[in-house]
């Protein structure tokens, strides 16, 4: 069952497939991750629906045709895990691909898209990547993604310890970095995976870093010119 949530009404309709639960900080500062995604991606006149797939809430298969696109969020879960909701999400993504629906996957979403469509994912060979990372665009994108990245490189916030090992057979690698071999991949003009977090703000990243440091999951290795932690 879809969680009642604020939407932007209009001709275009999108679904956010939320694979993480709201942190205390994000709930207090933004009212939840849904609002963070709206601020990053929603445009005036659009309608956005929220499905908390991490809690088993999925769109009805009969309603998929009503949506212009889908966004799969990040998650603390492993995209290669066999939790029931992750397997159901993989099946949904396969269905959306067969319908040629536009899908954007972010971090975990990027990885689970890869897995669902025939690629391989696993633990990052070089460990955690947290902070601001410069990525290099190596392939042009097809519409409607073309024109979104006008420079040959860009900086994006990263927060992951898993990565894409091998893209799906139909995919092409769009961006790389000195830390991660597949920062972005695309399939035609309807699938785009991004390892980084274009929706994150600096304060959200710092709150995550504080939590990971306090829980002993990471250690600070150095600071970059933007004052963000870079993990080696």
XYZ file of C-alpha atoms in Angstrom:
232
model
C 0.000 0.000 0.000
C 1.361 3.410 -0.975
C 2.057 5.733 1.912
C -0.046 8.908 1.707
C 2.364 11.705 0.935
C 2.471 15.211 -0.488
C 2.568 15.287 -4.285
C 2.976 17.861 -6.986
C -0.053 17.699 -9.258
C 0.249 17.945 -13.026
C 0.540 16.091 -16.284
C 3.732 14.175 -15.466
C 3.802 11.570 -12.724
C 6.817 9.969 -11.098
C 7.370 7.381 -8.366
C 10.126 7.364 -5.776
C 11.016 3.805 -4.752
C 12.459 4.441 -1.299
C 14.955 1.768 -0.252
C 16.011 3.445 3.010
C 14.269 4.610 6.146
C 14.434 8.249 7.179
C 17.263 9.105 9.539
C 16.487 11.167 12.634
C 18.490 14.047 11.187
C 16.699 14.079 7.832
C 13.293 13.813 9.509
C 14.119 16.797 11.712
C 15.816 18.944 9.061
C 13.768 18.081 5.952
C 10.702 16.172 7.060
C 12.044 12.993 5.438
C 14.027 11.869 2.394
C 10.978 12.259 0.156
C 11.263 16.022 0.518
C 15.001 15.837 -0.211
C 14.271 14.070 -3.511
C 11.513 16.519 -4.390
C 13.888 19.432 -3.835
C 16.510 17.784 -6.056
C 14.405 16.452 -8.927
C 10.776 17.591 -8.953
C 9.670 20.391 -11.245
C 6.591 22.543 -11.013
C 3.462 20.827 -12.290
C 4.645 17.270 -11.621
C 3.085 14.667 -9.343
C 5.350 12.459 -7.232
C 4.283 9.354 -5.302
C 6.264 7.642 -2.568
C 6.589 3.874 -2.214
C 8.628 2.603 0.716
C 9.885 -0.562 -0.968
C 12.218 -1.225 1.979
C 9.017 -1.849 3.981
C 7.348 -3.877 1.247
C 5.292 -1.035 -0.298
C 5.294 -1.361 -4.100
C 3.249 0.194 -6.896
C 0.522 -2.019 -8.316
C 1.637 -3.619 -11.563
C -1.565 -2.370 -13.209
C -0.570 1.220 -12.374
C 2.953 1.157 -13.818
C 1.797 2.553 -17.153
C 0.537 5.680 -15.351
C 4.076 6.796 -14.482
C 6.485 8.747 -16.667
C 9.468 7.603 -14.640
C 10.816 6.009 -11.477
C 13.675 6.852 -9.088
C 15.295 4.183 -6.903
C 16.963 5.637 -3.812
C 20.088 4.684 -1.939
C 19.969 2.215 0.944
C 22.109 0.776 3.748
C 21.198 -2.685 2.426
C 23.324 -4.675 -0.026
C 22.004 -4.628 -3.593
C 23.256 -8.213 -3.956
C 21.282 -9.362 -0.907
C 18.363 -11.783 -1.077
C 15.901 -9.997 1.189
C 12.367 -10.533 -0.090
C 11.827 -6.854 -0.888
C 15.125 -6.632 -2.803
C 14.191 -9.622 -4.967
C 10.751 -8.095 -5.569
C 12.415 -4.800 -6.492
C 14.657 -6.611 -9.002
C 11.568 -8.125 -10.646
C 9.885 -4.701 -10.762
C 12.960 -3.162 -12.399
C 13.025 -5.933 -14.997
C 9.369 -5.192 -15.731
C 10.006 -1.460 -16.050
C 12.927 -2.122 -18.399
C 10.730 -4.315 -20.600
C 8.175 -1.466 -20.694
C 10.982 0.992 -21.582
C 9.992 3.116 -18.589
C 12.529 5.739 -17.523
C 14.357 4.652 -14.381
C 17.040 6.520 -12.426
C 18.968 4.526 -9.844
C 21.051 6.278 -7.178
C 23.795 4.495 -5.191
C 21.997 1.306 -4.044
C 19.492 2.057 -6.828
C 22.349 2.165 -9.353
C 23.644 -1.171 -8.076
C 20.286 -2.964 -7.873
C 19.435 -1.774 -11.398
C 22.679 -3.328 -12.552
C 21.935 -6.597 -10.770
C 18.338 -6.806 -11.985
C 19.320 -6.270 -15.621
C 22.124 -8.819 -15.734
C 25.212 -7.094 -14.339
C 27.343 -7.887 -11.306
C 27.712 -5.958 -8.035
C 29.636 -6.508 -4.814
C 31.859 -4.958 -2.186
C 34.025 -2.112 -3.480
C 37.543 -3.312 -4.213
C 39.046 -0.214 -2.570
C 36.668 0.063 0.394
C 34.468 2.962 1.445
C 34.127 6.112 -0.646
C 32.623 8.971 1.334
C 32.894 12.627 0.427
C 33.146 14.720 -2.699
C 34.433 12.803 -5.726
C 35.402 14.081 -9.163
C 34.011 11.834 -11.898
C 34.859 11.861 -15.594
C 32.147 11.585 -18.251
C 33.387 9.120 -20.876
C 30.268 8.545 -23.014
C 27.482 10.754 -24.352
C 23.968 10.050 -23.113
C 20.882 9.575 -25.236
C 17.749 11.744 -24.746
C 16.208 12.490 -22.302
C 19.419 12.238 -20.254
C 21.561 14.047 -22.834
C 22.218 17.671 -22.024
C 22.181 16.996 -18.273
C 25.971 16.758 -18.089
C 27.518 19.455 -20.258
C 31.052 19.247 -18.825
C 33.485 16.385 -19.288
C 33.740 15.963 -15.514
C 31.721 16.819 -12.424
C 31.879 16.612 -8.641
C 29.332 14.517 -6.779
C 28.817 13.410 -3.184
C 29.602 9.729 -2.640
C 28.670 7.433 0.239
C 29.111 3.728 -0.527
C 31.103 0.597 0.211
C 29.584 -1.495 -2.601
C 29.967 -0.947 -6.336
C 29.119 -2.192 -9.812
C 31.639 -4.814 -10.901
C 30.220 -5.444 -14.377
C 27.462 -3.539 -16.189
C 24.520 -5.363 -17.810
C 25.101 -6.663 -21.364
C 23.056 -3.853 -22.973
C 24.617 -1.082 -20.877
C 27.469 1.327 -21.491
C 29.675 2.928 -18.862
C 29.024 6.675 -18.881
C 31.308 7.925 -16.089
C 34.332 6.708 -14.099
C 36.534 7.999 -11.275
C 39.916 7.184 -9.799
C 38.079 5.333 -7.016
C 35.209 3.581 -8.810
C 35.217 1.998 -12.260
C 31.495 2.489 -12.915
C 30.271 5.819 -11.575
C 27.406 5.934 -14.083
C 25.930 3.549 -16.645
C 23.070 3.832 -19.104
C 20.876 1.578 -21.208
C 19.375 3.344 -24.199
C 17.447 6.457 -23.276
C 15.458 4.950 -20.408
C 17.900 3.558 -17.797
C 20.488 5.595 -15.897
C 22.468 4.519 -12.846
C 24.488 6.972 -10.755
C 26.774 5.744 -7.969
C 26.910 9.158 -6.296
C 24.156 11.090 -4.544
C 22.992 14.117 -6.583
C 20.176 14.605 -4.065
C 22.439 14.905 -0.995
C 23.324 18.212 0.616
C 26.554 18.740 2.540
C 24.754 18.678 5.897
C 23.109 15.325 5.110
C 26.490 13.863 4.205
C 28.093 15.195 7.390
C 25.283 13.715 9.503
C 25.912 10.307 7.893
C 29.661 10.624 8.456
C 29.084 11.448 12.131
C 26.867 8.388 12.535
C 29.331 6.059 10.783
C 32.249 7.422 12.808
C 30.346 7.054 16.079
C 29.377 3.479 15.184
C 32.962 2.611 14.262
C 32.274 1.761 10.611
C 34.754 4.269 9.179
C 37.841 6.263 10.102
C 38.850 9.678 8.809
C 41.795 9.470 6.432
C 42.063 13.022 5.100
C 40.104 16.177 4.330
C 39.714 17.582 0.836
C 39.534 21.227 -0.202
C 35.789 21.309 0.442
C 36.134 20.128 4.012
C 34.521 16.742 3.342
C 35.938 13.408 4.448
C 37.540 11.270 1.762
C 37.916 7.595 2.630
C 40.915 5.649 1.344
